[in-house]
Coordinates of C-alpha atoms in Angstrom, one line a residue:
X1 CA -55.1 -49.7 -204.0
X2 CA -56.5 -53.0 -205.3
X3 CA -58.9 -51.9 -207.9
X4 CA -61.8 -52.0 -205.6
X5 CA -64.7 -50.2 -207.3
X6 CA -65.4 -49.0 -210.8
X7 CA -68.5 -47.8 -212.9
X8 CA -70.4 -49.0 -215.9
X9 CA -71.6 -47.1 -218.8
X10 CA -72.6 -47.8 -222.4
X11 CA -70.8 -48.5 -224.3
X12 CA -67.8 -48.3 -221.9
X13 CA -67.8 -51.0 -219.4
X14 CA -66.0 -51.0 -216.1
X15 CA -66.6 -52.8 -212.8
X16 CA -64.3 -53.9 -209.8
X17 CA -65.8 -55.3 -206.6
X18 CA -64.0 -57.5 -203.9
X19 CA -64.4 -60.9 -204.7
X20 CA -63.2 -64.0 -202.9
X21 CA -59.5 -65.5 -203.5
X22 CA -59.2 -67.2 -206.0
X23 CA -58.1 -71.2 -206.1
X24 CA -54.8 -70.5 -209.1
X25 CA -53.5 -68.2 -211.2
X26 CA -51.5 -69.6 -214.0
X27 CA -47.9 -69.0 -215.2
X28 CA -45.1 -67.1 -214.2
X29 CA -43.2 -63.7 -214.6
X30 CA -40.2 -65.3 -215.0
X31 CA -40.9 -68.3 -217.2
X32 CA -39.2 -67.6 -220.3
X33 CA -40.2 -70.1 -222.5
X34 CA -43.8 -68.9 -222.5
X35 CA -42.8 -65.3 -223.3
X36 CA -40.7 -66.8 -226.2
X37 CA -43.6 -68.9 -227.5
X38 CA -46.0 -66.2 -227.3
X39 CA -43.7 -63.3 -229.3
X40 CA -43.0 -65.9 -231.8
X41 CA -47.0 -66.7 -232.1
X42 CA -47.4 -63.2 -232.2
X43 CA -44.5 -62.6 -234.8
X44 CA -45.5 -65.4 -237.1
X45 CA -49.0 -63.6 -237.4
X46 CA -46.9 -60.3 -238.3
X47 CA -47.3 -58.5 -235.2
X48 CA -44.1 -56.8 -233.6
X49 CA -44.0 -56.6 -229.8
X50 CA -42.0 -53.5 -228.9
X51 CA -39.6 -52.3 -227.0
X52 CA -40.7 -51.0 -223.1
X53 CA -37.1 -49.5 -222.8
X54 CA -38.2 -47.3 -226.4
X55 CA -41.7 -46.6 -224.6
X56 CA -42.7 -42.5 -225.2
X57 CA -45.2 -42.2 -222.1
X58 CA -46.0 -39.5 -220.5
X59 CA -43.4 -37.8 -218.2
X60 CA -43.4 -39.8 -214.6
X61 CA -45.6 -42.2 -216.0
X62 CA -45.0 -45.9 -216.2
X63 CA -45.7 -49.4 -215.3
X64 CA -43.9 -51.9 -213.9
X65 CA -43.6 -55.5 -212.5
X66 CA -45.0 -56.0 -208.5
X67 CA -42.5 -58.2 -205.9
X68 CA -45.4 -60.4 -206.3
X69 CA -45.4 -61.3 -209.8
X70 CA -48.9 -61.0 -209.4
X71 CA -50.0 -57.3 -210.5
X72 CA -48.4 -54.2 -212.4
X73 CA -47.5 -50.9 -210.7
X74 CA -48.4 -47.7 -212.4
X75 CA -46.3 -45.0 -211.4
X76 CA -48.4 -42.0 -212.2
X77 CA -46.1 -39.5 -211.4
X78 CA -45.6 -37.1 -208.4
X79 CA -44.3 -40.6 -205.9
X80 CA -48.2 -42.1 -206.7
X81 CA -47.8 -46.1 -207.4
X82 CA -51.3 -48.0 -208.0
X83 CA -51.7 -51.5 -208.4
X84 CA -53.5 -52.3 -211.5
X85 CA -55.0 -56.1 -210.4
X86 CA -55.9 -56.9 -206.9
X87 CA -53.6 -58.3 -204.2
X88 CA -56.0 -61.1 -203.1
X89 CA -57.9 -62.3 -206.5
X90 CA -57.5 -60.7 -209.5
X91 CA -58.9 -63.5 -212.0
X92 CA -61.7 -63.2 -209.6
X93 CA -61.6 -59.2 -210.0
X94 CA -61.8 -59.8 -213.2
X95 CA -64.8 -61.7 -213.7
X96 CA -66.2 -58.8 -212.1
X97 CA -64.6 -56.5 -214.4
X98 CA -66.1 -58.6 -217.7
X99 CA -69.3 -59.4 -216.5
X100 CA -71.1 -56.3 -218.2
X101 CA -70.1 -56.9 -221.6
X102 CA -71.8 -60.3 -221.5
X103 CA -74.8 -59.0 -220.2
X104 CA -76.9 -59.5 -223.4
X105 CA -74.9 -62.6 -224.4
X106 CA -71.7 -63.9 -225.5
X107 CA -70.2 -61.3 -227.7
X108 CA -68.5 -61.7 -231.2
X109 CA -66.3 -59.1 -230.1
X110 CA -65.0 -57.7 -226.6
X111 CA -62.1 -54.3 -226.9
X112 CA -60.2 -54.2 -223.9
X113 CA -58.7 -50.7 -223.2
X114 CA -55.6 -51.5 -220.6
X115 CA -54.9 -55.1 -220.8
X116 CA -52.2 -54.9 -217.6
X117 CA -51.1 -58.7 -217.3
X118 CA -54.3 -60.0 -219.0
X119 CA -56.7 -61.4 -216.0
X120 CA -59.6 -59.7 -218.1
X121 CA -58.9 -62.3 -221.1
X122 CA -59.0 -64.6 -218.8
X123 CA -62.4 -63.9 -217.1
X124 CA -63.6 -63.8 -221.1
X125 CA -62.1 -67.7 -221.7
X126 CA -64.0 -68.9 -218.5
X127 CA -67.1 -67.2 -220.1
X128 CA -66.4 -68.3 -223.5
X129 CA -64.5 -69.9 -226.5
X130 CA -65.0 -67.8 -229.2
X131 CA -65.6 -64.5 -228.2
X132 CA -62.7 -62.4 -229.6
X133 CA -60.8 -59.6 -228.1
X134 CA -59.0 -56.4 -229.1
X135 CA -56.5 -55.4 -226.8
X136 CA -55.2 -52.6 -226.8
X137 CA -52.6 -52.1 -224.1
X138 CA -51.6 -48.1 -223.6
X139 CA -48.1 -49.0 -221.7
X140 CA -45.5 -51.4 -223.9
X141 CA -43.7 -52.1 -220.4
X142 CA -47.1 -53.9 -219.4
X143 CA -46.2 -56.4 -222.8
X144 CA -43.4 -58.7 -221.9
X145 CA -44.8 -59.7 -218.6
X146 CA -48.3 -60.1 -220.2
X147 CA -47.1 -62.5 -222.5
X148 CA -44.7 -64.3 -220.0
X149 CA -47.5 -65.0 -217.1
X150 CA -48.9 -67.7 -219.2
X151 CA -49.8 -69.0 -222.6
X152 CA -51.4 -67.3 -225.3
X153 CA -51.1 -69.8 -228.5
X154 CA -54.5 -71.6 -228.3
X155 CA -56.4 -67.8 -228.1
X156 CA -53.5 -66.8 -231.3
X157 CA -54.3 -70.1 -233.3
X158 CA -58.0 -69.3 -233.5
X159 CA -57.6 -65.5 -234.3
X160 CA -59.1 -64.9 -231.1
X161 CA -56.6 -61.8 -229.9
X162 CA -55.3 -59.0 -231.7
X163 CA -52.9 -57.3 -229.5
X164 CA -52.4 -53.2 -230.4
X165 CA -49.6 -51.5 -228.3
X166 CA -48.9 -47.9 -227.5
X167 CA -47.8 -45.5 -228.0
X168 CA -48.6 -46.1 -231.7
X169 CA -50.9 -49.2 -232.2
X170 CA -49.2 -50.7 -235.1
X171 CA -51.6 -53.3 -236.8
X172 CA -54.9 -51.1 -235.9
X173 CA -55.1 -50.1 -239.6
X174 CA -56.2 -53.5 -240.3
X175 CA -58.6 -54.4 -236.6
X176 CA -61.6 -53.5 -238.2
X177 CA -61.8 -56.9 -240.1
X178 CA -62.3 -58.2 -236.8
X179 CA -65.2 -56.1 -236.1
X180 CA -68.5 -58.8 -236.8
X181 CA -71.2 -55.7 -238.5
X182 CA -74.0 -57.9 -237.2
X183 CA -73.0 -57.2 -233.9
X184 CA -75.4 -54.3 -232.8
X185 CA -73.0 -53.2 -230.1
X186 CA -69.2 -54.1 -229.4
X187 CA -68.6 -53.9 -225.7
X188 CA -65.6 -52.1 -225.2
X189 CA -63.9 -52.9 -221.3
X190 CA -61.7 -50.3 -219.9
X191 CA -59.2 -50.2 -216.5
X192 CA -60.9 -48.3 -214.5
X193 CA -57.5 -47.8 -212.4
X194 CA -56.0 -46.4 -215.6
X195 CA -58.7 -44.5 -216.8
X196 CA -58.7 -42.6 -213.2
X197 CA -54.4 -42.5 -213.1
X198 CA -53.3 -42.4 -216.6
X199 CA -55.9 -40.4 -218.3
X200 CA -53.4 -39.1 -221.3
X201 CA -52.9 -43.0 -222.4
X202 CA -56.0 -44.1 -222.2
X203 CA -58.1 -41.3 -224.0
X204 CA -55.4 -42.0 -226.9
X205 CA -56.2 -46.0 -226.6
X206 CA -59.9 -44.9 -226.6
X207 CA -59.6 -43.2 -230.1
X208 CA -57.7 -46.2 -232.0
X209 CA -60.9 -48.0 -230.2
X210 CA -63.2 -45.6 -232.0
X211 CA -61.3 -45.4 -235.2
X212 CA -61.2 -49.4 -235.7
X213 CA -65.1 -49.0 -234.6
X214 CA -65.6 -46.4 -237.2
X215 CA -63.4 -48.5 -240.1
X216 CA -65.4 -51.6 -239.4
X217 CA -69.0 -49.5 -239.5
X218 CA -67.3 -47.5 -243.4
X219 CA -66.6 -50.6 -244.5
X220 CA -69.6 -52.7 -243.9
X221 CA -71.5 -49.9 -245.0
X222 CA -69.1 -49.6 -248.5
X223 CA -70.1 -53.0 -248.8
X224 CA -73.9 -52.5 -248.7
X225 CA -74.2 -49.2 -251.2
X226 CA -70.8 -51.1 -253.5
X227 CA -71.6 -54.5 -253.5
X228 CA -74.0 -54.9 -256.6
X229 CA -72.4 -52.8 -259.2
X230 CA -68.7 -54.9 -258.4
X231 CA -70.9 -57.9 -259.1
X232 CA -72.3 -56.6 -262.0
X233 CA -69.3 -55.3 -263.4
X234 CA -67.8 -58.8 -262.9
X235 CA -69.9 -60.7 -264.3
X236 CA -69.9 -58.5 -267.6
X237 CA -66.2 -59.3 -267.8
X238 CA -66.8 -62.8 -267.4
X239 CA -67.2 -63.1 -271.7
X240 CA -64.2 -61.6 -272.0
X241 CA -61.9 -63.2 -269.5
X242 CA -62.8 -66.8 -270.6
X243 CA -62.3 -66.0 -274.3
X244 CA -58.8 -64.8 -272.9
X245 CA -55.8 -67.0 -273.6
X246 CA -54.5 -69.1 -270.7
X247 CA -51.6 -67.0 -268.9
X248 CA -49.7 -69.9 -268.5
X249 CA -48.7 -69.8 -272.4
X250 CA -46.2 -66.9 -271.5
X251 CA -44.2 -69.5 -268.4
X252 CA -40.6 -69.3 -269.7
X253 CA -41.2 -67.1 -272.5
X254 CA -38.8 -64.6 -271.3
X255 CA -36.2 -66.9 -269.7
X256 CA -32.7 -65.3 -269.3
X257 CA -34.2 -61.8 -270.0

């Protein structure tokens, strides 16, 4: 299994149809400087790749690295292995796989639900240089190699990617700032490979999707119903603050205490 087919729906998004090979994909499985570049991008933005060897999937299920270097295995238990990216194109799968969530323009925001080795990021950069993307990836053994098959920096230097890891999505506390509340929709792009084989993960990926949905939409409308009385309380304190004394009279003031 390639990925061959899929289905679309609002405002879950999935589509894979053959497409033709494609002319290059870029990077490596085994090119360690890139994976090294990309976990210390990631870690100087605080975010903690961890360990696959620590992962707490569900029993007999797992993914792992193809001969190929090209794709992931998921091993979904009872001797089933599925390829999660096709054998003959998958940046070209993946364009097929995107295509929905650009439908009514370039989005703000795109949440991708199963990230695999990240062909579906790169369907968005061809489209693209500023949509951003949640990923949320359900299997931490899918991480390393994601990050090793090519370079991340330029889409981690612009705050275009926030990556979220299972099986606990550390960091998704904070997604919601990512979230643009203009947007009327935020596409949200799920494996469809996954979502048939490894329905436990993803329906737990689906709800930190929801939840930083749900923070953005609280917080925008916190804003909205808050907003005027902070000012207004704020600008009554203004009197009082500049008739304050300067706080830079106490520097030292308590040196050797």
């Amino acid at each position: 299994l390639d990925g061959r087919c899929g289905s679309v729906d609002r405002p879950v998004l999935s589509a894979f149809r053959p497409v033709p090979r494609a002319q290059h994909v870029e990077g490596t499985m085994t090119d360690t400087t890139i994976l090294e570049r990309n976990l210390s991008a990631l870690a100087a933005r605080g975010s903690v790749v961890p360990d696959a060897d620590a992962a707490d999937a569900e029993p007999g299920t797992r993914v792992s690295l193809a001969s190929d270097g090209l794709t992931l295995h998921l091993h979904a238990g009872q001797g089933r292995i599925r390829r999660l990216h096709s054998a003959h194109d998958p940046v070209g799968e993946a364009e097929r796989f995107v295509a929905p969530a650009f439908s009514a323009g370039e989005p703000p925001l795109v949440i991708v639900v199963g990230v695999g080795l990240g062909y579906a990021l790169d369907a968005i950069e061809r489209r693209s240089a500023r949509t951003k993307v949640i990923a949320l990836e359900p299997f931490p053994q899918a991480v390393r190699p994601f990050l090793a098959r090519r370079s991340w920096e330029r889409w981690l230097d612009a705050d275009r990617l926030r990556l979220l890891v299972g099986p606990d999505y550390r960091g998704a506390a904070e997604a919601w700032r990512d979230v643009d509340e203009s947007a009327p929709v935020v596409p949200v792009v799920r494996h469809p490979v996954l979502a048939r084989e490894a329905q436990a993960e993803m329906a737990r990926a689906q709800d930190v999707a929801a939840r930083i949905l749900q923070g953005a939409r609280a917080n925008a409308d916190a804003r909205r119903r808050l907003g005027g009385r902070y000012l207004l309380n704020t600008l009554r304190n203004v009197p009082v603050v500049a008739r304050s004394a300067d706080v830079a009279a106490l520097f030292n003031r308590c040196e050797g205490v």
